[in-house]
mmCIF file of C-alpha atoms and ligand atoms in Angstrom:
data_model
loop_
_atom_site.group_PDB
_atom_site.id
_atom_site.type_symbol
_atom_site.label_atom_id
_atom_site.label_comp_id
_atom_site.label_asym_id
_atom_site.label_seq_id
_atom_site.Cartn_x
_atom_site.Cartn_y
_atom_site.Cartn_z
ATOM 1 C CA MET K 1111 8.731 10.667 6.337
ATOM 2 C CA LYS K 1112 5.382 10.122 4.628
ATOM 3 C CA ILE K 1113 3.309 7.055 5.382
ATOM 4 C CA PHE K 1114 1.083 5.641 2.643
ATOM 5 C CA ALA K 1115 -1.265 2.726 3.270
ATOM 6 C CA THR K 1116 -2.953 0.645 0.614
ATOM 7 C CA TYR K 1117 -6.294 -0.009 2.179
ATOM 8 C CA ASN K 1118 -9.715 -1.326 1.349
ATOM 9 C CA ILE K 1119 -12.213 -3.266 3.425
ATOM 10 C CA LYS K 1120 -12.546 -5.562 0.399
ATOM 11 C CA GLY K 1121 -10.134 -8.332 -0.489
ATOM 12 C CA GLY K 1122 -8.489 -8.995 -3.834
ATOM 13 C CA VAL K 1123 -8.812 -5.469 -5.228
ATOM 14 C CA GLY K 1124 -5.127 -4.736 -5.936
ATOM 15 C CA LYS K 1125 -3.832 -3.376 -2.612
ATOM 16 C CA THR K 1126 -0.685 -5.486 -2.597
ATOM 17 C CA ALA K 1127 -0.024 -4.978 -6.313
ATOM 18 C CA ALA K 1128 -0.128 -1.209 -5.748
ATOM 19 C CA ALA K 1129 1.984 -1.267 -2.568
ATOM 20 C CA VAL K 1130 4.683 -3.356 -4.240
ATOM 21 C CA ASN K 1131 4.880 -1.264 -7.413
ATOM 22 C CA LEU K 1132 4.667 2.145 -5.791
ATOM 23 C CA SER K 1133 7.340 1.177 -3.225
ATOM 24 C CA TYR K 1134 9.628 0.110 -6.028
ATOM 25 C CA LEU K 1135 8.989 3.306 -8.034
ATOM 26 C CA ALA K 1136 9.586 5.521 -5.005
ATOM 27 C CA ALA K 1137 12.915 3.791 -4.313
ATOM 28 C CA ARG K 1138 13.921 4.056 -7.966
ATOM 29 C CA GLU K 1139 13.229 7.759 -7.847
ATOM 30 C CA GLY K 1140 15.653 8.226 -4.974
ATOM 31 C CA TYR K 1141 13.547 7.904 -1.830
ATOM 32 C CA ARG K 1142 14.529 5.594 1.013
ATOM 33 C CA VAL K 1143 11.537 3.283 1.259
ATOM 34 C CA LEU K 1144 10.188 0.773 3.748
ATOM 35 C CA LEU K 1145 7.296 -1.519 2.872
ATOM 36 C CA TRP K 1146 5.607 -3.088 5.877
ATOM 37 C CA ASP K 1147 3.638 -6.185 4.940
ATOM 38 C CA LEU K 1148 0.844 -6.295 7.511
ATOM 39 C CA ASP K 1149 -1.044 -9.208 5.980
ATOM 40 C CA ALA K 1150 -0.634 -12.782 7.271
ATOM 41 C CA GLN K 1151 -0.996 -13.972 3.653
ATOM 42 C CA ALA K 1152 2.461 -12.391 3.154
ATOM 43 C CA ALA K 1153 1.879 -11.653 -0.541
ATOM 44 C CA ALA K 1154 4.135 -8.561 -0.592
ATOM 45 C CA THR K 1155 6.825 -10.536 1.265
ATOM 46 C CA PHE K 1156 6.553 -13.309 -1.343
ATOM 47 C CA LEU K 1157 6.716 -10.862 -4.264
ATOM 48 C CA PHE K 1158 9.972 -9.409 -2.942
ATOM 49 C CA ARG K 1159 11.457 -12.884 -2.395
ATOM 50 C CA VAL K 1160 11.830 -12.399 1.341
ATOM 51 C CA ARG K 1161 11.309 -15.273 3.775
ATOM 52 C CA PRO K 1162 8.001 -14.846 5.642
ATOM 53 C CA ARG K 1163 9.564 -15.121 9.068
ATOM 54 C CA VAL K 1164 9.471 -12.605 11.900
ATOM 55 C CA LYS K 1165 11.477 -13.529 14.995
ATOM 56 C CA GLY K 1166 9.191 -13.223 17.993
ATOM 57 C CA GLY K 1167 6.242 -12.910 15.587
ATOM 58 C CA GLY K 1168 3.927 -9.966 15.169
ATOM 59 C CA LYS K 1169 3.373 -10.065 18.904
ATOM 60 C CA GLY K 1170 7.014 -9.225 19.661
ATOM 61 C CA LEU K 1171 6.893 -6.198 17.374
ATOM 62 C CA ILE K 1172 3.571 -4.850 18.625
ATOM 63 C CA ARG K 1173 4.485 -5.386 22.267
ATOM 64 C CA GLY K 1174 7.877 -3.818 21.711
ATOM 65 C CA THR K 1175 9.851 -6.804 23.012
ATOM 66 C CA ARG K 1176 11.481 -7.055 19.553
ATOM 67 C CA SER K 1177 12.698 -4.018 17.669
ATOM 68 C CA VAL K 1178 11.102 -3.122 14.353
ATOM 69 C CA ASP K 1179 14.560 -2.189 13.100
ATOM 70 C CA GLY K 1180 15.803 -5.739 13.787
ATOM 71 C CA ALA K 1181 13.016 -7.304 11.714
ATOM 72 C CA ILE K 1182 13.639 -5.230 8.573
ATOM 73 C CA LYS K 1183 15.097 -7.073 5.561
ATOM 74 C CA ALA K 1184 16.756 -5.741 2.438
ATOM 75 C CA THR K 1185 15.128 -6.480 -0.921
ATOM 76 C CA ASP K 1186 16.923 -7.035 -4.241
ATOM 77 C CA PHE K 1187 16.494 -3.307 -4.902
ATOM 78 C CA ASP K 1188 18.556 -0.376 -3.623
ATOM 79 C CA ARG K 1189 16.928 1.797 -0.989
ATOM 80 C CA LEU K 1190 13.922 -0.535 -0.724
ATOM 81 C CA ASP K 1191 13.541 -2.454 2.537
ATOM 82 C CA LEU K 1192 10.796 -4.773 3.649
ATOM 83 C CA LEU K 1193 9.321 -5.554 7.013
ATOM 84 C CA PRO K 1194 8.010 -9.041 6.275
ATOM 85 C CA SER K 1195 4.922 -10.633 7.672
ATOM 86 C CA ASP K 1196 4.469 -14.207 8.746
ATOM 87 C CA PHE K 1197 1.559 -16.384 9.761
ATOM 88 C CA THR K 1198 1.596 -15.011 13.338
ATOM 89 C CA TYR K 1199 0.202 -11.793 11.847
ATOM 90 C CA ARG K 1200 -3.193 -13.458 11.704
ATOM 91 C CA ASN K 1201 -3.455 -12.692 15.432
ATOM 92 C CA LEU K 1202 -2.327 -9.083 15.224
ATOM 93 C CA ASP K 1203 -5.747 -7.842 16.225
ATOM 94 C CA LEU K 1204 -5.696 -9.788 19.475
ATOM 95 C CA VAL K 1205 -2.201 -8.550 20.257
ATOM 96 C CA LEU K 1206 -3.221 -4.973 19.513
ATOM 97 C CA ASP K 1207 -6.301 -5.355 21.654
ATOM 98 C CA ALA K 1208 -4.073 -6.200 24.611
ATOM 99 C CA ALA K 1209 -1.772 -3.223 23.966
ATOM 100 C CA LYS K 1210 -2.070 0.257 25.420
ATOM 101 C CA LYS K 1211 -3.657 2.741 22.981
ATOM 102 C CA PRO K 1212 -3.939 0.126 20.222
ATOM 103 C CA ALA K 1213 -5.038 2.608 17.556
ATOM 104 C CA ARG K 1214 -1.810 4.564 18.002
ATOM 105 C CA ARG K 1215 0.476 1.565 18.178
ATOM 106 C CA LEU K 1216 1.671 1.367 14.550
ATOM 107 C CA GLY K 1217 2.370 5.072 14.470
ATOM 108 C CA SER K 1218 4.526 4.916 17.558
ATOM 109 C CA LEU K 1219 6.413 1.849 16.276
ATOM 110 C CA LEU K 1220 7.203 3.746 13.066
ATOM 111 C CA ALA K 1221 8.193 7.032 14.717
ATOM 112 C CA PRO K 1222 11.833 6.015 15.446
ATOM 113 C CA LEU K 1223 12.331 5.195 11.736
ATOM 114 C CA ARG K 1224 11.779 8.805 10.662
ATOM 115 C CA ALA K 1225 15.483 9.441 10.196
ATOM 116 C CA GLU K 1226 16.002 6.278 8.133
ATOM 117 C CA TYR K 1227 13.162 6.379 5.613
ATOM 118 C CA ASP K 1228 11.509 9.027 3.442
ATOM 119 C CA VAL K 1229 8.525 6.901 2.516
ATOM 120 C CA VAL K 1230 6.733 4.031 4.256
ATOM 121 C CA PHE K 1231 4.084 1.857 2.636
ATOM 122 C CA LEU K 1232 1.750 -0.207 4.777
ATOM 123 C CA ASP K 1233 0.202 -3.109 2.883
ATOM 124 C CA CYS K 1234 -2.973 -3.917 4.804
ATOM 125 C CA PRO K 1235 -5.063 -7.051 4.941
ATOM 126 C CA PRO K 1236 -8.714 -6.574 3.937
ATOM 127 C CA GLY K 1237 -11.267 -5.816 6.647
ATOM 128 C CA ILE K 1238 -12.010 -3.128 9.141
ATOM 129 C CA THR K 1239 -10.436 -4.182 12.393
ATOM 130 C CA LEU K 1240 -8.346 -2.756 15.169
ATOM 131 C CA LEU K 1241 -5.330 -3.179 12.902
ATOM 132 C CA SER K 1242 -6.994 -1.074 10.211
ATOM 133 C CA GLU K 1243 -7.795 1.597 12.779
ATOM 134 C CA SER K 1244 -4.167 1.671 13.774
ATOM 135 C CA VAL K 1245 -3.220 1.968 10.103
ATOM 136 C CA LEU K 1246 -5.678 4.834 9.605
ATOM 137 C CA GLN K 1247 -4.145 6.641 12.581
ATOM 138 C CA ALA K 1248 -0.585 6.127 11.341
ATOM 139 C CA ALA K 1249 -1.043 6.901 7.643
ATOM 140 C CA ASP K 1250 -0.709 10.298 5.993
ATOM 141 C CA THR K 1251 -2.392 9.055 2.814
ATOM 142 C CA LEU K 1252 -4.695 6.112 2.216
ATOM 143 C CA LEU K 1253 -4.456 4.679 -1.279
ATOM 144 C CA VAL K 1254 -7.734 2.918 -1.897
ATOM 145 C CA PRO K 1255 -8.058 0.617 -4.924
ATOM 146 C CA LEU K 1256 -11.597 0.454 -6.258
ATOM 147 C CA ILE K 1257 -13.086 -1.967 -8.733
ATOM 148 C CA PRO K 1258 -15.335 0.296 -10.831
ATOM 149 C CA THR K 1259 -18.811 -0.675 -9.689
ATOM 150 C CA THR K 1260 -21.508 1.317 -7.943
ATOM 151 C CA LEU K 1261 -20.912 -0.614 -4.739
ATOM 152 C CA SER K 1262 -17.238 0.271 -4.673
ATOM 153 C CA VAL K 1263 -18.142 3.941 -4.706
ATOM 154 C CA ARG K 1264 -20.351 3.293 -1.701
ATOM 155 C CA THR K 1265 -17.420 1.627 0.037
ATOM 156 C CA LEU K 1266 -15.374 4.768 -0.591
ATOM 157 C CA ASP K 1267 -18.124 6.948 0.867
ATOM 158 C CA GLN K 1268 -18.290 4.751 3.949
ATOM 159 C CA LEU K 1269 -14.539 4.986 4.423
ATOM 160 C CA THR K 1270 -14.601 8.765 3.949
ATOM 161 C CA GLU K 1271 -17.316 9.058 6.581
ATOM 162 C CA PHE K 1272 -15.388 6.847 8.966
ATOM 163 C CA VAL K 1273 -12.230 8.915 8.543
ATOM 164 C CA ALA K 1274 -14.178 12.165 8.993
ATOM 165 C CA GLY K 1275 -15.391 10.832 12.325
ATOM 166 C CA MET K 1276 -11.885 10.062 13.588
ATOM 167 C CA ASN K 1277 -10.522 12.099 16.465
ATOM 168 C CA GLY K 1278 -7.252 13.930 15.993
ATOM 169 C CA HIS K 1279 -5.208 12.690 13.051
ATOM 170 C CA ARG K 1280 -7.096 12.013 9.828
ATOM 171 C CA PRO K 1281 -5.352 10.554 6.786
ATOM 172 C CA SER K 1282 -6.104 11.982 3.377
ATOM 173 C CA ILE K 1283 -7.739 9.600 0.931
ATOM 174 C CA LEU K 1284 -6.722 8.980 -2.648
ATOM 175 C CA ALA K 1285 -8.848 6.296 -4.283
ATOM 176 C CA PHE K 1286 -7.941 4.890 -7.677
ATOM 177 C CA PHE K 1287 -9.617 2.504 -10.055
ATOM 178 C CA SER K 1288 -8.066 -0.918 -10.154
ATOM 179 C CA MET K 1289 -8.575 -3.975 -12.343
ATOM 180 C CA ILE K 1290 -10.639 -2.039 -14.881
ATOM 181 C CA ASP K 1291 -12.084 -4.385 -17.466
ATOM 182 C CA ARG K 1292 -12.442 -2.257 -20.611
ATOM 183 C CA ARG K 1293 -14.863 -4.773 -22.112
ATOM 184 C CA LYS K 1294 -17.395 -4.016 -19.369
ATOM 185 C CA ARG K 1295 -19.451 -0.947 -20.128
ATOM 186 C CA LEU K 1296 -20.075 -0.146 -16.490
ATOM 187 C CA HIS K 1297 -16.362 -0.327 -15.684
ATOM 188 C CA LYS K 1298 -15.594 2.008 -18.537
ATOM 189 C CA GLU K 1299 -18.304 4.512 -17.624
ATOM 190 C CA ILE K 1300 -17.564 4.681 -13.921
ATOM 191 C CA SER K 1301 -13.800 4.836 -14.324
ATOM 192 C CA GLU K 1302 -14.053 7.594 -16.919
ATOM 193 C CA GLN K 1303 -16.614 9.737 -15.089
ATOM 194 C CA LEU K 1304 -15.720 9.606 -11.431
ATOM 195 C CA PRO K 1305 -12.167 11.041 -11.462
ATOM 196 C CA ALA K 1306 -13.546 14.208 -13.084
ATOM 197 C CA GLN K 1307 -16.291 14.490 -10.480
ATOM 198 C CA ARG K 1308 -14.436 13.721 -7.280
ATOM 199 C CA ALA K 1309 -11.174 15.168 -6.001
ATOM 200 C CA ASP K 1310 -10.504 12.052 -3.914
ATOM 201 C CA VAL K 1311 -10.412 9.771 -6.982
ATOM 202 C CA ALA K 1312 -7.129 9.715 -8.904
ATOM 203 C CA ALA K 1313 -6.976 10.428 -12.619
ATOM 204 C CA ALA K 1314 -4.477 7.556 -12.881
ATOM 205 C CA ALA K 1315 -6.021 4.095 -12.955
ATOM 206 C CA ILE K 1316 -4.835 0.516 -13.230
ATOM 207 C CA PRO K 1317 -6.534 -1.672 -15.860
ATOM 208 C CA SER K 1318 -6.855 -5.411 -15.520
ATOM 209 C CA MET K 1319 -3.730 -6.742 -17.241
ATOM 210 C CA SER K 1320 -2.162 -10.170 -17.420
ATOM 211 C CA MET K 1321 1.253 -8.528 -17.062
ATOM 212 C CA ILE K 1322 0.280 -7.518 -13.525
ATOM 213 C CA GLU K 1323 -0.809 -11.057 -12.721
ATOM 214 C CA ARG K 1324 2.613 -12.216 -13.877
ATOM 215 C CA MET K 1325 4.178 -10.593 -10.828
ATOM 216 C CA SER K 1326 3.540 -13.745 -8.822
ATOM 217 C CA VAL K 1327 5.477 -15.787 -11.404
ATOM 218 C CA GLU K 1328 8.368 -13.331 -11.713
ATOM 219 C CA ARG K 1329 8.280 -12.541 -7.994
ATOM 220 C CA ALA K 1330 9.050 -8.899 -8.685
ATOM 221 C CA PRO K 1331 7.104 -5.683 -9.289
ATOM 222 C CA VAL K 1332 5.944 -5.310 -12.906
ATOM 223 C CA THR K 1333 7.596 -1.889 -12.786
ATOM 224 C CA ALA K 1334 10.907 -3.744 -12.292
ATOM 225 C CA PHE K 1335 10.648 -6.710 -14.696
ATOM 226 C CA ALA K 1336 8.776 -4.851 -17.459
ATOM 227 C CA PRO K 1337 9.510 -1.158 -16.815
ATOM 228 C CA ARG K 1338 8.346 -0.034 -20.260
ATOM 229 C CA SER K 1339 5.103 -2.012 -20.285
ATOM 230 C CA PRO K 1340 1.726 -0.220 -20.263
ATOM 231 C CA ALA K 1341 1.140 -1.687 -16.789
ATOM 232 C CA ALA K 1342 4.341 -0.112 -15.453
ATOM 233 C CA ARG K 1343 3.383 3.227 -17.011
ATOM 234 C CA ARG K 1344 0.042 3.178 -15.220
ATOM 235 C CA TYR K 1345 1.685 2.562 -11.858
ATOM 236 C CA ALA K 1346 4.177 5.359 -12.587
ATOM 237 C CA GLU K 1347 1.279 7.767 -13.213
ATOM 238 C CA LEU K 1348 -0.380 6.662 -10.008
ATOM 239 C CA TRP K 1349 2.828 7.135 -8.027
ATOM 240 C CA GLN K 1350 3.311 10.665 -9.371
ATOM 241 C CA GLU K 1351 -0.227 11.557 -8.407
ATOM 242 C CA ALA K 1352 0.130 10.044 -4.919
ATOM 243 C CA ARG K 1353 3.486 11.748 -4.418
ATOM 244 C CA LYS K 1354 2.138 15.172 -5.350
ATOM 245 C CA ARG K 1355 -1.024 14.705 -3.350
ATOM 246 C CA SER K 1356 0.941 13.861 -0.207
ATOM 247 C CA LYS K 1357 3.293 16.834 -0.772
ATOM 248 C CA LEU K 1358 6.316 14.588 -0.540
ATOM 249 C CA PRO K 1359 9.394 16.736 -1.267
ATOM 250 C CA GLU K 1360 11.420 15.830 -4.394
ATOM 251 C CA PRO K 1361 14.195 13.314 -3.727
ATOM 252 C CA LYS K 1362 17.787 14.431 -4.180
ATOM 253 C CA PRO K 1363 18.360 14.019 -7.963
ATOM 254 C CA ASP K 1364 21.802 12.384 -7.588
ATOM 255 C CA ASP K 1365 20.169 9.506 -5.732
ATOM 256 C CA ALA K 1366 17.970 8.277 -8.595
ATOM 257 C CA TRP K 1367 18.985 5.112 -10.481
HETATM 258 N N1 LIG B 1198 -4.574 -4.711 -12.391
HETATM 259 C C1 LIG B 1198 -4.555 -6.030 -12.309
HETATM 260 N N2 LIG B 1198 -4.772 -6.810 -13.379
HETATM 261 C C2 LIG B 1198 -4.760 -8.149 -13.303
HETATM 262 N N3 LIG B 1198 -4.524 -8.824 -12.172
HETATM 263 C C3 LIG B 1198 -4.307 -8.108 -11.043
HETATM 264 C C4 LIG B 1198 -4.305 -6.690 -11.046
HETATM 265 N N4 LIG B 1198 -4.051 -6.255 -9.779
HETATM 266 C C5 LIG B 1198 -3.889 -7.357 -9.040
HETATM 267 N N5 LIG B 1198 -4.052 -8.484 -9.789
HETATM 268 C C6 LIG B 1198 -4.019 -9.876 -9.338
HETATM 269 O O1 LIG B 1198 -5.174 -10.128 -8.564
HETATM 270 C C7 LIG B 1198 -4.864 -10.798 -7.360
HETATM 271 C C8 LIG B 1198 -5.212 -9.924 -6.146
HETATM 272 O O2 LIG B 1198 -4.407 -8.754 -6.184
HETATM 273 P P1 LIG B 1198 -3.730 -8.186 -4.890
HETATM 274 O O3 LIG B 1198 -3.060 -9.277 -4.124
HETATM 275 O O4 LIG B 1198 -2.921 -7.023 -5.274
HETATM 276 O O5 LIG B 1198 -5.047 -7.705 -4.109
HETATM 277 P P2 LIG B 1198 -5.223 -7.372 -2.579
HETATM 278 O O6 LIG B 1198 -6.272 -6.323 -2.502
HETATM 279 O O7 LIG B 1198 -3.918 -7.081 -1.953
HETATM 280 O O8 LIG B 1198 -5.788 -8.761 -2.005
HETATM 281 P P3 LIG B 1198 -5.935 -9.187 -0.459
HETATM 282 O O9 LIG B 1198 -7.150 -8.465 0.026
HETATM 283 O O10 LIG B 1198 -6.093 -10.668 -0.520
HETATM 284 O O11 LIG B 1198 -4.690 -8.744 0.237
HETATM 285 C C9 LIG B 1198 -3.389 -11.154 -7.466
HETATM 286 O O12 LIG B 1198 -3.266 -12.448 -7.967
HETATM 287 C C10 LIG B 1198 -2.840 -10.145 -8.428
HETATM 288 O O13 LIG B 1198 -1.748 -10.657 -9.152
HETATM 289 MG MG1 LIG B 1199 -2.955 -7.910 -0.291
#
């Protein structure tokens, strides 16, 4: 089981859009996938048409009084399950703070699911909190969407430094450009130059596209409702790069849709 987390300290950069589309693509390819929506805004939960309701709340899951397995919901798509979030997730940091070894908590909650899933995506809220630390400890690969500005590159350097300073497990980092506005010269320059210069920046990138915004109207991944669109192709490229980078073994071919 490989754990990917879409993470950035910044909000509104395309974390949820990536988590939703890459989860869908992984499932379509034949992997058994779980997407855990860790954000109280419940955007990923909404996009997969699941009710944002967790019995016992986030607290029950983190404390272990409710099983993670029992909270998992099916989506409309084969092999793709969702662990929804609800508004109680806004207090997840406080609950984690009261737990033993909070930074390891998510990892240990996910460990029993190893036999059931090949791929897990964690869709994180923005910020750098105890929850994010727990995500960093649990994840094999961090997928970091970056808006192509000089500051975003700084954010990536800060994250890289933080991860380098972690004890024990360190996730690998794959950043990718997100919401590229081709009309902006700076966007174009940075997003064309950086992938060639840095191994931690993906060659695949996601432009700003109204088709991607439409996901909240369709309530489905763009890769599902417009699989042949340029937007879907970009996410497919990103998924292939993330899959290879994480050394995820090929799925059994007879499982693909
Ligand atoms: N490539 C894109 N082009 C156009 N719109 C996009 C793109 N990616 C995401 N969006 C839109 O921008 C908004 C923010 O995207 P998203 O929810 O994926 O970001 P996020 O990083 O998860 O935000 P948050 O930090 O609030 O969780 C959404 O309305 C989404 O539909
Ligand atoms: Mg989000």
